[in-house]
Short mmCIF file of N, CA and C in Angstrom, two decimals:
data_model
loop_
_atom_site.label_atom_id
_atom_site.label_comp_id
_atom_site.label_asym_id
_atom_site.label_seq_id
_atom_site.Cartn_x
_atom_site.Cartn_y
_atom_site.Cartn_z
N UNK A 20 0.83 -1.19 0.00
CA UNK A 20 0.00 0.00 0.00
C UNK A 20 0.87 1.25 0.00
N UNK A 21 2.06 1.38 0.90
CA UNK A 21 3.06 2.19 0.73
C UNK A 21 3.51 2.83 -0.93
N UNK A 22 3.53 1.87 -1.95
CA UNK A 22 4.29 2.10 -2.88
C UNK A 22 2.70 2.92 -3.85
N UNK A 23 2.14 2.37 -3.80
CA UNK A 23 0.53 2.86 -4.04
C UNK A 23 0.09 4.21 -3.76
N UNK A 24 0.68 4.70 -2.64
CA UNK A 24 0.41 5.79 -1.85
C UNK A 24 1.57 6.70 -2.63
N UNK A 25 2.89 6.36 -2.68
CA UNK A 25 4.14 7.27 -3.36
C UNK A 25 4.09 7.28 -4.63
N UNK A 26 3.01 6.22 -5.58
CA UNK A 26 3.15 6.58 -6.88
C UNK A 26 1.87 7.88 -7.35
N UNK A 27 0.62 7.63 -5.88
CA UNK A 27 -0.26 8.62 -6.57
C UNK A 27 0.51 10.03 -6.23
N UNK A 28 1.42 10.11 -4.98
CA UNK A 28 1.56 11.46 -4.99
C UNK A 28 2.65 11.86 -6.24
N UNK A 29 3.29 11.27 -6.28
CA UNK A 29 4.10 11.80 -7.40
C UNK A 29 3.28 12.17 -8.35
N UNK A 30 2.12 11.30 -8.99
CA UNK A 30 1.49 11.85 -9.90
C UNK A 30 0.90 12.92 -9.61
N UNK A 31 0.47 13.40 -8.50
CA UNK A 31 0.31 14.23 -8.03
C UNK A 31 0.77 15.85 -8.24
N UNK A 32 1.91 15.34 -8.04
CA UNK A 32 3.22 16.85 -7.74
C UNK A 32 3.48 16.94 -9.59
N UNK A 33 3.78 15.92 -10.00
CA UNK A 33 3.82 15.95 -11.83
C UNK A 33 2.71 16.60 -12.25
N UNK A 34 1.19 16.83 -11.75
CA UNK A 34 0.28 17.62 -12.32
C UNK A 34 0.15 18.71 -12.22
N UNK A 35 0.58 19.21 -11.04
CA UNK A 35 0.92 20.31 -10.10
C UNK A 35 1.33 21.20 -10.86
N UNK A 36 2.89 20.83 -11.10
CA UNK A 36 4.06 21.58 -11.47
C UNK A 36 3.85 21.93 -13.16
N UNK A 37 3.24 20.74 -13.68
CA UNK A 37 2.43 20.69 -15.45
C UNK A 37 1.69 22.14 -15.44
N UNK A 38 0.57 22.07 -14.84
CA UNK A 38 -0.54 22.88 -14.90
C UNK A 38 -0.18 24.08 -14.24
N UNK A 39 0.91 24.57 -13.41
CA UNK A 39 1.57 26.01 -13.31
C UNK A 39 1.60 26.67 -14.49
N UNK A 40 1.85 26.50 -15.55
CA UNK A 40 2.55 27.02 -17.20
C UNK A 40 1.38 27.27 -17.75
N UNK A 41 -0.16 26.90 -17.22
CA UNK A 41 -1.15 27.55 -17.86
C UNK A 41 -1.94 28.46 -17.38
N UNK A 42 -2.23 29.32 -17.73
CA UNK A 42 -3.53 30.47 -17.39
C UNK A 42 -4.68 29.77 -17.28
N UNK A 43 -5.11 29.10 -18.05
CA UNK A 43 -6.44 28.31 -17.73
C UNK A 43 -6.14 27.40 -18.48
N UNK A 44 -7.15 25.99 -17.48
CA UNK A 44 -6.86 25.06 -17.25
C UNK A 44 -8.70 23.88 -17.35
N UNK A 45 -8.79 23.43 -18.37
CA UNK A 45 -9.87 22.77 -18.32
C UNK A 45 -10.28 21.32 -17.77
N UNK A 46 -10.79 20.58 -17.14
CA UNK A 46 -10.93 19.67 -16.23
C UNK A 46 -11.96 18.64 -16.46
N UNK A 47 -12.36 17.90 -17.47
CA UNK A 47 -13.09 16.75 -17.56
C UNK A 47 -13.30 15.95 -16.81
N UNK A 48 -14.57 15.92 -15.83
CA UNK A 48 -14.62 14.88 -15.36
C UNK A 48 -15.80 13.81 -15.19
N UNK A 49 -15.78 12.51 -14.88
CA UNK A 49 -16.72 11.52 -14.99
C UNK A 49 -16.88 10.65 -14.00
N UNK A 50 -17.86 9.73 -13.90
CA UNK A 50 -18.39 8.98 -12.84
C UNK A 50 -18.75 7.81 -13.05
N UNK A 51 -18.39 6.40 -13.45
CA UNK A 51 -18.82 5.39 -13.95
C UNK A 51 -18.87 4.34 -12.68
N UNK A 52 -19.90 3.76 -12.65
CA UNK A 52 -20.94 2.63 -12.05
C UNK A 52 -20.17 1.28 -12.58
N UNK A 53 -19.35 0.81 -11.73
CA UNK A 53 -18.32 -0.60 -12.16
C UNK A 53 -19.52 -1.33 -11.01
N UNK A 54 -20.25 -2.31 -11.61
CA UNK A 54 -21.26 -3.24 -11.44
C UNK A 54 -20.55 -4.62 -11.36
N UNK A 55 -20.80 -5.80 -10.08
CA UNK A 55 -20.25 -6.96 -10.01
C UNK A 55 -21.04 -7.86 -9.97
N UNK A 56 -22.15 -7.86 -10.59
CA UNK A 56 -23.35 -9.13 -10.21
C UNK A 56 -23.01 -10.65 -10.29
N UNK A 57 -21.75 -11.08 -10.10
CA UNK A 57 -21.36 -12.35 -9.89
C UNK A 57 -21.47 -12.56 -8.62
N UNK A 58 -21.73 -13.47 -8.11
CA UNK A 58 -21.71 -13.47 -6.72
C UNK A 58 -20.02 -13.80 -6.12
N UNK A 59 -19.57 -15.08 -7.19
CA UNK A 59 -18.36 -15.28 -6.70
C UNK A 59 -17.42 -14.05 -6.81
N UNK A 60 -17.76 -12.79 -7.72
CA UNK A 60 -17.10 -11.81 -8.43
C UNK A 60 -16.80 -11.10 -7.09
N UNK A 61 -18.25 -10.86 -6.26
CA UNK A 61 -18.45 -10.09 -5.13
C UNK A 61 -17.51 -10.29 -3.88
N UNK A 62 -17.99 -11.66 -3.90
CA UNK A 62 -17.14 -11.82 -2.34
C UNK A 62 -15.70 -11.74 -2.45
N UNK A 63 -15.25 -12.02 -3.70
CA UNK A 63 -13.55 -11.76 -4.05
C UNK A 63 -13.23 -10.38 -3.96
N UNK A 64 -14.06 -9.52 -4.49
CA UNK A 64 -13.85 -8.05 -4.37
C UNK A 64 -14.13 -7.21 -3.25
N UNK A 65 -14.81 -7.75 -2.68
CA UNK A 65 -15.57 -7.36 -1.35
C UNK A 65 -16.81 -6.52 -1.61
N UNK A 66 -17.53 -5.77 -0.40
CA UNK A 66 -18.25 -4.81 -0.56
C UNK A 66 -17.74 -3.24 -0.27
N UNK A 67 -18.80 -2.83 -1.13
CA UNK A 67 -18.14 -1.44 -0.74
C UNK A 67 -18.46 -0.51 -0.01
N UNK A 68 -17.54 0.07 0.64
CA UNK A 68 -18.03 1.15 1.67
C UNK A 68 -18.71 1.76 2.01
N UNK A 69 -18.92 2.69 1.12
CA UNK A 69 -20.21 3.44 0.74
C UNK A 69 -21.64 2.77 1.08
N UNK A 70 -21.71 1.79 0.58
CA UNK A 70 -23.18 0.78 0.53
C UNK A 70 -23.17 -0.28 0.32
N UNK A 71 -23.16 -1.29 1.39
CA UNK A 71 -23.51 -2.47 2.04
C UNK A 71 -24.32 -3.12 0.74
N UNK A 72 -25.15 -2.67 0.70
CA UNK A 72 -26.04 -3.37 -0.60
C UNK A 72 -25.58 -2.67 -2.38
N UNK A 73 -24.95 -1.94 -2.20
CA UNK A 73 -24.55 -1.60 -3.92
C UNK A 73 -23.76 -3.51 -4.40
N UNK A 74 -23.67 -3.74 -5.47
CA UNK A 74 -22.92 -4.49 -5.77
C UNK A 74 -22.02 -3.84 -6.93
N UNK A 75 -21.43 -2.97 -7.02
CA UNK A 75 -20.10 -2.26 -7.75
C UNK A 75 -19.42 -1.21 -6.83
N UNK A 76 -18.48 -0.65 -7.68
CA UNK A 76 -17.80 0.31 -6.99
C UNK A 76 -18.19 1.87 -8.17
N UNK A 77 -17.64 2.78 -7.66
CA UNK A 77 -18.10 4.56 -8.28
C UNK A 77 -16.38 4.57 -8.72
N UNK A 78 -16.11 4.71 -9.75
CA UNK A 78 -14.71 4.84 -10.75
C UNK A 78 -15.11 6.43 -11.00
N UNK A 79 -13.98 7.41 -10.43
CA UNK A 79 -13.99 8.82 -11.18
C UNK A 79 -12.88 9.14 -11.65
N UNK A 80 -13.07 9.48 -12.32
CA UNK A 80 -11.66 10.05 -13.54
C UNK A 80 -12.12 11.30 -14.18
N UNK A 81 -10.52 11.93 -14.32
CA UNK A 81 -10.83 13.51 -14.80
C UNK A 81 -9.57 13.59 -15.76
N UNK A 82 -9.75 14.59 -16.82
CA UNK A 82 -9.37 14.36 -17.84
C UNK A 82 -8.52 15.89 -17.82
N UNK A 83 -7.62 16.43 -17.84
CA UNK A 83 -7.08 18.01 -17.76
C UNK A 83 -6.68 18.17 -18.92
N UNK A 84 -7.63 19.55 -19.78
CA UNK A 84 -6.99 19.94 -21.10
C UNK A 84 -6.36 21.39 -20.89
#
């Protein structure tokens, strides 16, 4: 989890230091519904935090133009 944790910040500080050099800065972002209705799918993945009864997880991603 350590190495997980040092690769997002780097990506982090790399966006940072990117997006200094612009005046404006546009930001795409999205929300996708990752659905597991296997049951065996489930218990391997676990449940998720958020909601006990959801069977997926909430994937957000943002897009910087």
């Amino acid at each position: 989890m350590k190495d997980a944790a040092a690769i997002a910040e780097a990506r982090f500080v790399a966006t940072t230091e990117h997006t200094r050099s612009y005046d404006c800065l546009l930001a795409l972002e999205d929300t996708t519904s990752l659905e597991f209705t296997h049951r065996a799918v489930r218990e391997e993945m676990g449940y998720p935090i958020i909601n006990p009864l959801m069977m997926g997880y909430l994937l957000s991603k943002s897009l910087e133009l």
